[in-house]
Structure formats: structure tokens, C-alpha cells
Coordinates of C-alpha atoms in Angstrom, one line a residue:
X1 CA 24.0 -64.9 -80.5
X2 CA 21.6 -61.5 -80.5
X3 CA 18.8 -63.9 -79.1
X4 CA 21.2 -65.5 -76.1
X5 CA 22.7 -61.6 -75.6
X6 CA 18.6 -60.0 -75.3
X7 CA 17.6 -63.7 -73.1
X8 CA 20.1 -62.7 -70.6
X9 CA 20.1 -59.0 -70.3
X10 CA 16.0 -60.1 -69.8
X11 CA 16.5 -62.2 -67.0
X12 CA 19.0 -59.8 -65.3
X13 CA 16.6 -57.2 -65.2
X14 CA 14.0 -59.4 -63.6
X15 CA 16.1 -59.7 -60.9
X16 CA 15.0 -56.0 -59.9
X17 CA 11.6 -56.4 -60.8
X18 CA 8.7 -58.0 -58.7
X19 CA 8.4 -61.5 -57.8
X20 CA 5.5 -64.1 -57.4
X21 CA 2.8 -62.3 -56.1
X22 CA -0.6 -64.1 -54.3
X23 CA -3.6 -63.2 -54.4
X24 CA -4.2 -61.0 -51.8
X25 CA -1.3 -59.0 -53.3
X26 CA 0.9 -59.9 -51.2
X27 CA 5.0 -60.7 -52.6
X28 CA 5.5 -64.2 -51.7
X29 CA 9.3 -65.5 -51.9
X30 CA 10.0 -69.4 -50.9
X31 CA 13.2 -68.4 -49.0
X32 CA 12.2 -65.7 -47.4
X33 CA 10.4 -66.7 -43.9
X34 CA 9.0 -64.1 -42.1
X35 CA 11.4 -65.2 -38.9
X36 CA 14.7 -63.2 -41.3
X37 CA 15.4 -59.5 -40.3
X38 CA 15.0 -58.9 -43.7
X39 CA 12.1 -60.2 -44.4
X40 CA 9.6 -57.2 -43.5
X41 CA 12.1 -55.1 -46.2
X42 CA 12.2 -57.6 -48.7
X43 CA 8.2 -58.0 -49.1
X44 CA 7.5 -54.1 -48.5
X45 CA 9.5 -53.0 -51.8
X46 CA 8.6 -56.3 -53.8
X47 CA 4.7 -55.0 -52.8
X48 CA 5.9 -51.7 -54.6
X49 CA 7.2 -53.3 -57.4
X50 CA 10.7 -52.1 -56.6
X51 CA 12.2 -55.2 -56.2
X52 CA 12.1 -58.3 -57.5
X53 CA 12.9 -62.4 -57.6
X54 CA 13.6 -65.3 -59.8
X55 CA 11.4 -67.0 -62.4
X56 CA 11.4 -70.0 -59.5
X57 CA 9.8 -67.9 -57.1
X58 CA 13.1 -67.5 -54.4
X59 CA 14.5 -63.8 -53.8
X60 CA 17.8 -65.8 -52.8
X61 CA 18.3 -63.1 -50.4
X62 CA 21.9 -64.8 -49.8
X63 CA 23.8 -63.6 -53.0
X64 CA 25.7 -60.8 -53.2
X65 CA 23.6 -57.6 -55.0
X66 CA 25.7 -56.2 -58.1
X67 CA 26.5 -52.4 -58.5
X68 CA 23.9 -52.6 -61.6
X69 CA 20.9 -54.3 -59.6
X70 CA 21.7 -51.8 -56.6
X71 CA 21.5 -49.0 -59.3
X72 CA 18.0 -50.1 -61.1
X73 CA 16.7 -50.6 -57.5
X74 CA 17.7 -47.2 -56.2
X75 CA 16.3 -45.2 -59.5
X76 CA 12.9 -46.8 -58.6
X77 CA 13.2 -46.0 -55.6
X78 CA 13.8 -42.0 -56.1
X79 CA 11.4 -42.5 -58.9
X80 CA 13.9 -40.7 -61.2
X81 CA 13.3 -40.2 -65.2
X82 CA 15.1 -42.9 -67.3
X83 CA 13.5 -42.1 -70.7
X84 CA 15.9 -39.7 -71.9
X85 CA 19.4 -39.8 -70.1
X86 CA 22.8 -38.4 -70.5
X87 CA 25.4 -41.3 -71.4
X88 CA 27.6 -41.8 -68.4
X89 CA 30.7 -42.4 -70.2
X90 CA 31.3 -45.6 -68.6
X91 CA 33.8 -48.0 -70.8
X92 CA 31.7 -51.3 -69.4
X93 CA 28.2 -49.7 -69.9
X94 CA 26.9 -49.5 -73.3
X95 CA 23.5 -48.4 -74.2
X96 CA 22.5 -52.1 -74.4
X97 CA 23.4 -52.9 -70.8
X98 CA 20.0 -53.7 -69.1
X99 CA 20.9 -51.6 -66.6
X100 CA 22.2 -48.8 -68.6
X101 CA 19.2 -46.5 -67.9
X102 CA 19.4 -46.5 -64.4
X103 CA 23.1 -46.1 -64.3
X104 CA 23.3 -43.0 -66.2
X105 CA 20.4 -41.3 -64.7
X106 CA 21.9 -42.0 -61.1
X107 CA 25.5 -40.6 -62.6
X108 CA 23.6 -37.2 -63.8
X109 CA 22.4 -36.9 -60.9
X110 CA 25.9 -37.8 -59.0
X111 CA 24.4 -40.4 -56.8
X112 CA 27.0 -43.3 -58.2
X113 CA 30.5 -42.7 -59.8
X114 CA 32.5 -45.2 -61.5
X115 CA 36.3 -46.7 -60.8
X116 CA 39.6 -44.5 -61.7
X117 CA 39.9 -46.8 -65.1
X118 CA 37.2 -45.7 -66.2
X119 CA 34.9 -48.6 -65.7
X120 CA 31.6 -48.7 -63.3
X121 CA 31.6 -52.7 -62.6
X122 CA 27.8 -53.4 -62.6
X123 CA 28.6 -56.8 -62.7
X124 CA 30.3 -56.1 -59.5
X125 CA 29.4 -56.9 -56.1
X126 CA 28.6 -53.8 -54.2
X127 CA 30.6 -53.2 -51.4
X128 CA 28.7 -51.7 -48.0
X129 CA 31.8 -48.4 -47.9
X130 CA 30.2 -47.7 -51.5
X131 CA 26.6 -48.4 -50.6
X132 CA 26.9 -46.2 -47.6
X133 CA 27.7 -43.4 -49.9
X134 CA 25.3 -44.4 -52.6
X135 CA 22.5 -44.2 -50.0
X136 CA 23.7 -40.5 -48.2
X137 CA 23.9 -38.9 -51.4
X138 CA 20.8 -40.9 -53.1
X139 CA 18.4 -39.8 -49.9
X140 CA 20.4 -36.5 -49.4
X141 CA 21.1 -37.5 -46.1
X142 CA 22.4 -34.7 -43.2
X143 CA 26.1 -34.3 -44.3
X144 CA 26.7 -34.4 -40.6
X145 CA 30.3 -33.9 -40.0
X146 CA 31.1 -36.6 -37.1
X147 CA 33.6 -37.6 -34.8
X148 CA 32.8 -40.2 -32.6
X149 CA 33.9 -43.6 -34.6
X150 CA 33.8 -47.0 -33.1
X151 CA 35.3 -48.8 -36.0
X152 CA 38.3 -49.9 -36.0
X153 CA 38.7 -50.4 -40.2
X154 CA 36.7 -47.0 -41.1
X155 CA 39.7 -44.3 -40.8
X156 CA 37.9 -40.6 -40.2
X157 CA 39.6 -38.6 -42.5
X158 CA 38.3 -36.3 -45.4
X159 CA 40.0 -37.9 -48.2
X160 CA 38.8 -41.5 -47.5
X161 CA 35.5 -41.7 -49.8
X162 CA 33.0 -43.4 -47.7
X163 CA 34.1 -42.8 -43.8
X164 CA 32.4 -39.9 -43.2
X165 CA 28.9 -41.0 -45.0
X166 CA 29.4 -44.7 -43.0
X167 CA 29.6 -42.6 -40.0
X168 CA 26.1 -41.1 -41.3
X169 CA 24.1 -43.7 -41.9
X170 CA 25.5 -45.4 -38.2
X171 CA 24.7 -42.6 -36.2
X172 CA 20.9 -42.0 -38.1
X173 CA 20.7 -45.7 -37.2
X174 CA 19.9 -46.7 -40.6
X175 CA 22.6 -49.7 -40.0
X176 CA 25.1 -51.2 -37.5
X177 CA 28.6 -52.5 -37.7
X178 CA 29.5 -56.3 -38.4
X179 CA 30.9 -56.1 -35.0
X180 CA 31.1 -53.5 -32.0
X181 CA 34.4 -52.0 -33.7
X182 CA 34.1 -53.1 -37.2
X183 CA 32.1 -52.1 -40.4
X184 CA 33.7 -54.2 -43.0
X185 CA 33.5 -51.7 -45.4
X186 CA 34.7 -53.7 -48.2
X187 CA 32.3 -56.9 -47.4
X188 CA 29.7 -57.0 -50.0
X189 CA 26.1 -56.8 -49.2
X190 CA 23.2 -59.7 -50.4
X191 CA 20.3 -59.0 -51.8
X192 CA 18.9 -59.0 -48.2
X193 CA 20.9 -57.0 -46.2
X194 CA 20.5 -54.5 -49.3
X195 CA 16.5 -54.3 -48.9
X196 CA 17.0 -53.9 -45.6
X197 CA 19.1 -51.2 -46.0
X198 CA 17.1 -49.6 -48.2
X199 CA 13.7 -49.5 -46.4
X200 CA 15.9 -48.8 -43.4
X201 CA 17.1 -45.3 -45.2
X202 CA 13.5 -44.4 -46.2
X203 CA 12.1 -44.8 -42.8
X204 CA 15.1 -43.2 -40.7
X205 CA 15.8 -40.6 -43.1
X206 CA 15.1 -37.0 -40.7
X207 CA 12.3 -34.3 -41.8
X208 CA 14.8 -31.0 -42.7
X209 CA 15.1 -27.8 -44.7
X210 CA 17.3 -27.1 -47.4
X211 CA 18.7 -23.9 -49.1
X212 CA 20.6 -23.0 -51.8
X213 CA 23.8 -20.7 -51.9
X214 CA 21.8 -20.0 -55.3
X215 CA 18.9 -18.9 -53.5
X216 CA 20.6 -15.4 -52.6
X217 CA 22.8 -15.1 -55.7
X218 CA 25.7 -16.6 -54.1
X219 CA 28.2 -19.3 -55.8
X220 CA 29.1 -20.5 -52.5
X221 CA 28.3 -21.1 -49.3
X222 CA 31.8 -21.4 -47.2
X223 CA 31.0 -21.2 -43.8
X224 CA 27.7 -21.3 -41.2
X225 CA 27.1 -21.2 -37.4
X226 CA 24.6 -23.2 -35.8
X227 CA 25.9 -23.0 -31.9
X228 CA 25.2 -19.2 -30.7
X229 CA 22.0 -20.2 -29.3
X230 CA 20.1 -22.8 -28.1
X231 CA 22.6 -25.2 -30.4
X232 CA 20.1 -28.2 -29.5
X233 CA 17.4 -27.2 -30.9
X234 CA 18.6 -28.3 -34.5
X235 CA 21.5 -28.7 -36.4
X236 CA 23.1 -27.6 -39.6
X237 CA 25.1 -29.7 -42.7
X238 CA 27.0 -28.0 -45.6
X239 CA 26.7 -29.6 -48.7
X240 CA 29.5 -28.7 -50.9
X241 CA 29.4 -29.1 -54.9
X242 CA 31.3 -30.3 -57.8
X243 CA 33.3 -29.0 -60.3
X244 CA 31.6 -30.4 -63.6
X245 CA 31.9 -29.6 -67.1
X246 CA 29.0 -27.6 -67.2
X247 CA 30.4 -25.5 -63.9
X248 CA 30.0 -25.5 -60.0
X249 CA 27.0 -28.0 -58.9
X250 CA 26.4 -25.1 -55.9
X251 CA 26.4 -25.6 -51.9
X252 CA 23.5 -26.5 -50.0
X253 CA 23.0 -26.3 -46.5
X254 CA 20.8 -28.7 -44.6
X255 CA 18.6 -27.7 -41.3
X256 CA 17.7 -31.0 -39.6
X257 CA 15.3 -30.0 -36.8
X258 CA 16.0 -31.8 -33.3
X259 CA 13.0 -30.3 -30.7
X260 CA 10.8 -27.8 -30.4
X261 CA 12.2 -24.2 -29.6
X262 CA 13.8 -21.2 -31.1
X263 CA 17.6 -21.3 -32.5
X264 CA 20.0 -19.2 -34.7
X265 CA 22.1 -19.7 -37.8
X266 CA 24.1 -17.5 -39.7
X267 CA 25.7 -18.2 -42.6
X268 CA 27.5 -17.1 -45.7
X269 CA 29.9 -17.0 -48.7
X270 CA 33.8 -15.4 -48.1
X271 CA 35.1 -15.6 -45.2
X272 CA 33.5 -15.2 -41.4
X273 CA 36.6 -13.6 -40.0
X274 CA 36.0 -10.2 -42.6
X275 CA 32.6 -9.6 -42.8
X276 CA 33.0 -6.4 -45.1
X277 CA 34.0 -9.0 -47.1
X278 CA 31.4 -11.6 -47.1
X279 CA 27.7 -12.3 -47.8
X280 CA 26.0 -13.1 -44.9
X281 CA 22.3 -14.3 -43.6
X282 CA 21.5 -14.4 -39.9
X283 CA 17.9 -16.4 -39.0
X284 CA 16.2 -17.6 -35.9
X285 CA 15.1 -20.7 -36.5
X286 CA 12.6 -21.6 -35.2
X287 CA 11.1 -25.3 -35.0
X288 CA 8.0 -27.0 -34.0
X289 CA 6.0 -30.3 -34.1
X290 CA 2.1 -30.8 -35.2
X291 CA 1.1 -34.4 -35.1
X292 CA 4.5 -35.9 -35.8
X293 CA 5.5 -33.4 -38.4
X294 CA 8.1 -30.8 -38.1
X295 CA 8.1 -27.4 -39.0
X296 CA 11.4 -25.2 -39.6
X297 CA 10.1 -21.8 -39.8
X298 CA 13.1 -19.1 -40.7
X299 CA 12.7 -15.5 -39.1
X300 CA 15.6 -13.1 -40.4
X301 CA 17.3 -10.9 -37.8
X302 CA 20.5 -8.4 -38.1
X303 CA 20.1 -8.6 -33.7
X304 CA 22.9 -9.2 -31.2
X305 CA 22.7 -10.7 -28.4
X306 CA 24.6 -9.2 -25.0
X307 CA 28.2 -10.8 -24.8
X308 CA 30.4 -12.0 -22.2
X309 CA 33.4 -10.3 -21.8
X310 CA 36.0 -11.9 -19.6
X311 CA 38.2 -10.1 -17.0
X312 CA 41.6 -12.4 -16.5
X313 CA 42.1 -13.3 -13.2
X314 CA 42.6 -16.5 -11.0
X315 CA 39.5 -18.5 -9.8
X316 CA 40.5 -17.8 -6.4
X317 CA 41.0 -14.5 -7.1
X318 CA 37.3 -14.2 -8.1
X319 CA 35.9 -15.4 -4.5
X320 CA 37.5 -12.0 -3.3
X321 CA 35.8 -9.9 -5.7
X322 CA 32.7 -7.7 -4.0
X323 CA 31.6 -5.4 -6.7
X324 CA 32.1 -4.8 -10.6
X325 CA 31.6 -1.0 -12.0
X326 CA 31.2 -0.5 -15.6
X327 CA 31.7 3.1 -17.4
X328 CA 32.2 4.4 -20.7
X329 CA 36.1 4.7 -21.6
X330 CA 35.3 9.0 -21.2
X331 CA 34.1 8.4 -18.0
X332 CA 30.6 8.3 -17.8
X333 CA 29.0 6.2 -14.9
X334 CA 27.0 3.4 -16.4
X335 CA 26.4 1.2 -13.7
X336 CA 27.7 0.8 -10.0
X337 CA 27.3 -2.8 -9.3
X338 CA 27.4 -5.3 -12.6
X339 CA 26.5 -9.1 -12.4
X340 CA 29.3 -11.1 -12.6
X341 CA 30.5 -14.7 -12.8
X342 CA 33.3 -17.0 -12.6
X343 CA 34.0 -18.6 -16.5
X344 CA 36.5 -19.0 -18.9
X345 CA 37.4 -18.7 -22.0
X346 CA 39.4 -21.2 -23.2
X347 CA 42.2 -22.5 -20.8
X348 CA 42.1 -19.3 -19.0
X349 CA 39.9 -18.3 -15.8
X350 CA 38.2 -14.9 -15.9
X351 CA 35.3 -13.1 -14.4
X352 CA 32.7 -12.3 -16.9
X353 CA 30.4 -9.4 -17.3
X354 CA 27.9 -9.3 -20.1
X355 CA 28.3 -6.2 -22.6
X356 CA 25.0 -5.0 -24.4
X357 CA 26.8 -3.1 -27.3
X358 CA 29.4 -2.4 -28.8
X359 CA 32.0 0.5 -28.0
X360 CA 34.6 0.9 -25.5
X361 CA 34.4 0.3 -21.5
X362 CA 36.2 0.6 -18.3
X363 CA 35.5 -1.8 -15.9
X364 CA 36.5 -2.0 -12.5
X365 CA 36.6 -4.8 -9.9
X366 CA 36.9 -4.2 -6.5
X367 CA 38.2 -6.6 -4.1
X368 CA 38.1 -7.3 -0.4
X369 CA 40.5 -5.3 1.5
X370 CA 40.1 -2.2 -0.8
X371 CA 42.3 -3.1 -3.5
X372 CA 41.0 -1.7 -7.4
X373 CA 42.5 -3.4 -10.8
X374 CA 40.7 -1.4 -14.1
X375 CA 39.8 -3.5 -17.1
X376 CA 39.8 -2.1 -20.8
X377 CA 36.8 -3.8 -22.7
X378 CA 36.6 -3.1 -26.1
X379 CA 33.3 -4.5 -28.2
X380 CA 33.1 -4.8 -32.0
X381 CA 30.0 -5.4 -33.7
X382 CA 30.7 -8.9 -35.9
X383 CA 28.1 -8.2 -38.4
X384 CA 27.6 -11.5 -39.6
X385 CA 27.3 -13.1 -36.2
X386 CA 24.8 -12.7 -32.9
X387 CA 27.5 -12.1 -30.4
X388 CA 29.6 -9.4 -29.9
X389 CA 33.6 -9.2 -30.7
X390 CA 35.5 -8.6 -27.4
X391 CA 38.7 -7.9 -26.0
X392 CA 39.8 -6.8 -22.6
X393 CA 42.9 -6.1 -21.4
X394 CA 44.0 -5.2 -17.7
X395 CA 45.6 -2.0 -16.8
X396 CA 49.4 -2.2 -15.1
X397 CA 50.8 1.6 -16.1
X398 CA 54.5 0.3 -14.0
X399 CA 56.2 -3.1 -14.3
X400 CA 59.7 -3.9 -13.2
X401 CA 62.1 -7.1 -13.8
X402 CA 64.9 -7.9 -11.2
X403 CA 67.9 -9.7 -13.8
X404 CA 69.3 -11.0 -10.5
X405 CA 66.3 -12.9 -9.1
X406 CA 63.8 -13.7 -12.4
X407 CA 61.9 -16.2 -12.0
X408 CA 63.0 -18.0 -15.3
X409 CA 66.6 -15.9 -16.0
X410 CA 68.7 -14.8 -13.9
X411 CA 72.5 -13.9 -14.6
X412 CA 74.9 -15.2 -12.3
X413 CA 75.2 -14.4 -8.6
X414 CA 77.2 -11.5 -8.0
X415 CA 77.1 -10.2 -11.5
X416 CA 76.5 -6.7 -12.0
X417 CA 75.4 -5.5 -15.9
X418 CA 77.0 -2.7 -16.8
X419 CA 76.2 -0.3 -19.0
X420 CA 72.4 0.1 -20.9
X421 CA 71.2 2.2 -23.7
X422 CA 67.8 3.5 -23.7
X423 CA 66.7 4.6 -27.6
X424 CA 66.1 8.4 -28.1
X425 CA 62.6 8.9 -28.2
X426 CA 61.2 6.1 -26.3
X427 CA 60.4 7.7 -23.3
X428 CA 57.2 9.1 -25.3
X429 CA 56.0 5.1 -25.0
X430 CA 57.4 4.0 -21.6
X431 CA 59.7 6.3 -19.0
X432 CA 62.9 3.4 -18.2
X433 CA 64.5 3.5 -14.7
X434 CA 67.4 1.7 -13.6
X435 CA 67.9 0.9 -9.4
X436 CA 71.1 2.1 -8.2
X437 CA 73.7 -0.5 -8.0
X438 CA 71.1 -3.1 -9.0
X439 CA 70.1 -5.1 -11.9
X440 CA 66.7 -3.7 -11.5
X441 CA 64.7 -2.2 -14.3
X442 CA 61.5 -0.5 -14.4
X443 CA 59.2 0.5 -16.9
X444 CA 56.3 3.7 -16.5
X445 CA 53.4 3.3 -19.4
X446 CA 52.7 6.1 -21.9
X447 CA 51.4 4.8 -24.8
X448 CA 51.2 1.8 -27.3
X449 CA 54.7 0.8 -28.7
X450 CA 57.4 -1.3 -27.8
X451 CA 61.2 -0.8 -28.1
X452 CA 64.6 -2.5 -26.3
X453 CA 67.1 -1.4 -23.7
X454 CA 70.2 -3.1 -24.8
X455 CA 73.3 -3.9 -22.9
X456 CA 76.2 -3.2 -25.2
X457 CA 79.3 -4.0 -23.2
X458 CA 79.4 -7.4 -23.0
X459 CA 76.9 -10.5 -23.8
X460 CA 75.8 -11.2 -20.1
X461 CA 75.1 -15.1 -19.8
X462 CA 71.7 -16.3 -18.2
X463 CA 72.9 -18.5 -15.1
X464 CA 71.3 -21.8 -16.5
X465 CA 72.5 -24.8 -18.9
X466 CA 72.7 -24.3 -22.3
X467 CA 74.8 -20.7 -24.4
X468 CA 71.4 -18.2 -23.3
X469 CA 72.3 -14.5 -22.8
X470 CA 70.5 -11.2 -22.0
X471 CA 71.2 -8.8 -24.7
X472 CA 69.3 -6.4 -22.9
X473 CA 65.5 -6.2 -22.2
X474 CA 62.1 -5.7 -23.9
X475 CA 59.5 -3.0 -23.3
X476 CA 56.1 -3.6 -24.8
X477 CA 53.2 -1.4 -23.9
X478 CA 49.6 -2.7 -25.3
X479 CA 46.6 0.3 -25.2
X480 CA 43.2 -0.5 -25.2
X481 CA 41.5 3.3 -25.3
X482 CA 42.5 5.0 -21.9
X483 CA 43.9 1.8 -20.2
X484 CA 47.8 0.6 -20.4
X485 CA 49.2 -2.6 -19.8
X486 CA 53.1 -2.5 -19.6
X487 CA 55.7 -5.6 -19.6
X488 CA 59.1 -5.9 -18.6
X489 CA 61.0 -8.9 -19.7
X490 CA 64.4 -10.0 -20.5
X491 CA 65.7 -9.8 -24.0
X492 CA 67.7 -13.6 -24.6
X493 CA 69.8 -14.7 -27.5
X494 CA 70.8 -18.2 -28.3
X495 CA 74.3 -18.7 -29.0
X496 CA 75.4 -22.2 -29.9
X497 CA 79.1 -22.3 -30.7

């Protein structure tokens, strides 16, 4: 029985081994014309002695490849160490498995994985889902995170194990679908298809850089930003570790150049949003090509680049604009005439100025016909990034709201409200007038704050379906340095009775 159990295990492994070869060297397989896709694949790695066929000289390039031939394959491919491995654990894999070598030095390495049960099938037929993922992480592939999915049966989302790395190896064009809007991800793969695949990977797999959250002393690397400049130039993929026995794997992030020129990326552990808070790097990257070979070249920077601050106002409101005029928030002329643009930011329209540091500004647009409006800009320095941190905010020191004629709420026709209460105090953040005989209210700026007029003699209902009243309205003054920007608005109440 030892005898039949060593026989087979023998001619197993000789199905990853080379074939027949002639004597110019050359792998020669019966059933593998040179007219099959495959066929250029199949003979390339059997020249290498990476694969293999049958004692009858056929590669049968039809049957389906196991999970155990795909991992013997694979660790000659990487060239990995199978003397002295770590046992995997796997129930169905004992040290006697002729592939048991291979297996557990592609599980060290975290390349394969085995079922929930504990098993890792290597009698199995390998499914093209699993050897999607096989191949990303045993090529270290650009962990590109992508959108754009034309297959139907691949669903996008994180927690689906092979999506995103199918998505990978279709967009580096290391393999297409079975159909314009299908993958088959749970179609096994021949012996063909997985040569194929494999050369495929080799030859598409894109020059990049990697680094180490390691590398600066850091256990993580939680965040990056490869868009502030020149976002073409390359692009950037976070490898994240693994919780092991033996502790965190670490993050690696992955620079893939894409053309010549000069880029930026910033990076770093804790969160971007509080960068006292965080360890950061900032780089220009920059990236060139010397006979077909690229170079990423890393050039660290604590610079910022000038930053567009955006001044709300209509588009068409923009086409009236003749001059900008920037000063410091004391008062100090900086410039008479600033270049301006339409943009936005966002869904909103603005005009935009660019900022060269940080601090706080006055800007002030003048229109056709002699009107002014003032602009509060306030710049922060975001350490860990190139551009600046804005915000702007438009002064209006007086704003009034007509309770009769609003152009959302309105009480009733006729209706007068009676009596309102204005808090003690509040007239230090906005001065309250009422119009005579009118449901008029109006509100002067002083300061930051907010506070509420109330109308205590009765709930006044909103002349519109539904139980809405005014309980009285809402001041609420934002300050950005010298500049105030005041609103008036009712104060509702649902009551549904």
C-alpha cells in the first residue's frame, strides 16, 4: 500500500514538472499546437522547468488545474524556499502530500488560504475568483481600489474576497471576462488557461515602488493622498496587513508610475483630519523613463502650494464682477486687483482667488454699477497636506424676515403676531427690531452667537398643510475675524395631534 501511496504522490508531482523536451531544448507537448492562445504560455514556463506534462508526452491543457498543482507551479514561479517550512495547519495536507511543501510556504507567506472547515482542497479544482486573488497577492499586484465593473456576477463590495483583486487583474489586462459582462468567477480554470494566466501576470505586472509603514517606525499606514498635483503622473495603493499570531503583518503602500513628470503624495498613520495627531510624510514624486525602465525618485517637502479660496456667488453673478481686492483682516492693502475665476466647490458656484499663506483676509469684489460685498477668508496651514485649509464667509451685518410674506412660511393672511420676547443680554450679539404694526423682524450683527425671539402668546400656525407653527424666530450670527454674516429665519415646531 506505501508503494501505490509514494507511485501516486510521484506522478502528481510530475504534473508540475517539465515535460518532453527535444533537442534543441525546446518543450514539445502532442496537444499543444502552436495555433492555441495558450500555447506560447504553455511552452515558455515548461522551457523554465516550471511546468510540466504527462509521462505520454500531452500537457492535456483541457483538464481542470487543482489548488495543489496551482500552488507547486506558483512557488516556482516566485522561486520561494520550500526546504524548511512552517506547517500550514491544513486538516487535508499532511507532510506527505506531494504538494505539501509548496502549500505551506505560499500560506507563510499569505499568498493562499484554506476553506472555513479547516481544509485547503488541493485536490480541488481552482476556481478563476480564487486564482485572481492567488495571483494579486502572489505578484503583489497594485491594490488598486476600482470602480468601474462590467461584470454582471462579480458584486464590488469589500467583503466579497476576490471582486476587488478580479477587478485588478482585468483592468492591468492580465485577463478578460468569459463574456462582455461576465467573469464566471466560480468556473474553474485548465491547465491552459492557467499558464496563460500566469505568463500573462509576469509580463503585465507594472514597474512600482513600495514602502513600509515600518520604514518610519510607524504600525500603520491609514490614509495617503495622491491627487493634489499632477494626479496623472502615477498612482498610489494601500496595502493593508493581517492580524496574525505573531502580531500585525504591517501596511505597505504601492507607487505605480504612469508618465514622466513630477507628482505629490502624502501620507500617514492617525487620522488626516488632526494632524497634531498624526504621523505624516509629504514627497514629490517624481518619475522618469530610461530605455523602457522607470524611475520613482522621492524628494521630501514640508511646501504648500497657493490655494483657491472660493467667494459664494451665482455664476451669473460672476460675469458682473470687475475687480477683486485682497487685504489683511487689520487692514493692510495687499493687492488692488487679484486674478479671479469662475469654479466651484462642490455643488456650489463661487469665484475663486488663490491664497499664498495662511492667515486671515478680506476680500472684496466689486461689481458693475458700484455695488461692494466683503468676503472673510480664513487660511489654515494643513500640515500634513500641500494645500491650504480654507473658509470664507460673506459679510451681511443686517438681515430681516417678513412672517407675512416668506418665501417658504408664512402665517395666515391678515394675521398679526402679537407679543415677542427678546432675551436679556442678546443685543451684545445682534440688536432685534420689530416694524410697526408688521410681522417684520430685523436683525443688526455684533458678534458670534445665536439666540431666539420667542412669541409666547399663542402658537401662531404656518399658513400651509400639515400642524407647522412659528414659535418665534432664530438669530444666528457666524464671525470670521472682522466680518459678520447674520440670518434671520423662522423658528417652526411640528405638532402632530
Amino acid at each position: 500500500m506505501k508503494k501505490l501511496i509514494v507511485l501516486l504522490v510521484a506522478l502528481l508531482i510530475s504534473i508540475s514538472l517539465p515535460g518532453a523536451v527535444n533537442a534543441a531544448g525546446q518543450p514539445k507537448f502532442s496537444d499543444v499546437p502552436q495555433t492555441k492562445h495558450f500555447a506560447e504560455a504553455v511552452e515558455s514556463l515548461a522551457e523554465r522547468n516550471i511546468i510540466g506534462g504527462y509521462p505520454d508526452g500531452t500537457f492535456k491543457p483541457g483538464n481542470p488545474i487543482t489548488r495543489g498543482q496551482a500552488a507547486a507551479i506558483i512557488a516556482k514561479m516566485l522561486e520561494l524556499n520550500t526546504d524548511k517550512v512552517k506547517n500550514p495547519g491544513f486538516k487535508d495536507v499532511s507532510p506527505e502530500n506531494g504538494y505539501y511543501k509548496a502549500i505551506a510556504a505560499l500560506a507563510e507567506k499569505e499568498i493562499i488560504g484554506g476553506y472555513e472547515d479547516g481544509r485547503y482542497g488541493p485536490n480541488d479544482p481552482i476556481k478563476r475568483g480564487q486564482m485572481a486573488s492567488i495571483l494579486v497577492k502572489a505578484f503583489d499586484l497594485p491594490r488598486y481600489a476600482i470602480e468601474e465593473n462590467p461584470f454582471k456576477d462579480v458584486k464590488n463590495y469589500p467583503y466579497i474576497s476576490h471582486s476587488q483583486n478580479i477587478l485588478i487583474i482585468y483592468h492591468l489586462g492580465i485577463t478578460t471576462g468569459t463574456s462582455a459582462t461576465t467573469f464566471s468567477p466560480n468556473a474553474s480554470i485548465t491547465r491552459g488557461q492557467a499558464a496563460k494566466l500566469l505568463k500573462a501576470t509576469e509580463e503585465l505586472k507594472p514597474q512600482m515602488k513600495t514602502m513600509k509603514g515600518s520604514e518610519f517606525g510607524w504600525k500603520r499606514i491609514e490614509w495617503f493622498n495622491d491627487q493634489e498635483k499632477n494626479p496623472g503622473v502615477f498612482k498610489a495603493a494601500l496595502v493593508t496587513g493581517r492580524k496574525t499570531p505573531a502580531g500585525y503583518t504591517g501596511d505597505r503602500l504601492q507607487i505605480v508610475p504612469l508618465k514622466e513628470g513630477t507628482g505629490t503624495l502624502s501620507f500617514g498613520e492617525g487620522s488626516d483630519f488632526f494632524p497634531d495627531d498624526t504621523n505624516f510624510k509629504k514627497y514629490y514624486v517624481h518619475v522618469k523613463k530610461t530605455d523602457g525602465e522607470w524611475s520613482v525618485t522621492l524628494e521630501e517637502t514640508d511646501d504648500h502650494f497657493p490655494t483657491a479660496a472660493g467667494l459664494e456667488m451665482t455664476q451669473e453673478q460672476t460675469k458682473q464682477v470687475e475687480k477683486v481686492s485682497l487685504e489683511t483682516m487689520e487692514g493692510e492693502p495687499l493687492s488692488d486687483s487679484v486674478a479671479f475665476k469662475f469654479c466651484k466647490k462642490g455643488m456650489i458656484d463661487n469665484l475663486c482667488i488663490d491664497i499664498d499663506n495662511p492667515g486671515q483676509y478680506i476680500a472684496t469684489v466689486s461689481y458693475k454699477g458700484g455695488e461692494e460685498i466683503r468676503y472673510g477668508i480664513e487660511v489654515k496651514q494643513r500640515t500634513a497636506h500641500f494645500y491650504y485649509s480654507i473658509r470664507t464667509l460673506q459679510e451681511r451685518t443686517s438681515h430681516s424676515v417678513d412672517l407675512s410674506n416668506d418665501n417658504y412660511y408664512s402665517v395666515k393672511p391678515g394675521h398679526k403676531i402679537g407679543k415677542h420676547i427678546i432675551p436679556k443680554g442678546s443685543e451684545q450679539i445682534a440688536v432685534v427690531t420689530r416694524e410697526k404694526n408688521t410681522n417684520i423682524f430685523r436683525a443688526e450683527a455684533k458678534k458670534s452667537g445665536n439666540f431666539m425671539v420667542e412669541f409666547p402668546d399663542d402658537r401662531v400656525r404656518v399658513y400651509s398643510e400639515g400642524h407647522v407653527f412659528f414659535e418665534g424666530i432664530s438669530i444666528d450670527v457666524e464671525q470670521l475675524g472682522t466680518i459678520l454674516y447674520v440670518t434671520v429665519r423662522p423658528y417652526l415646531h411640528d405638532y402632530w395631534m
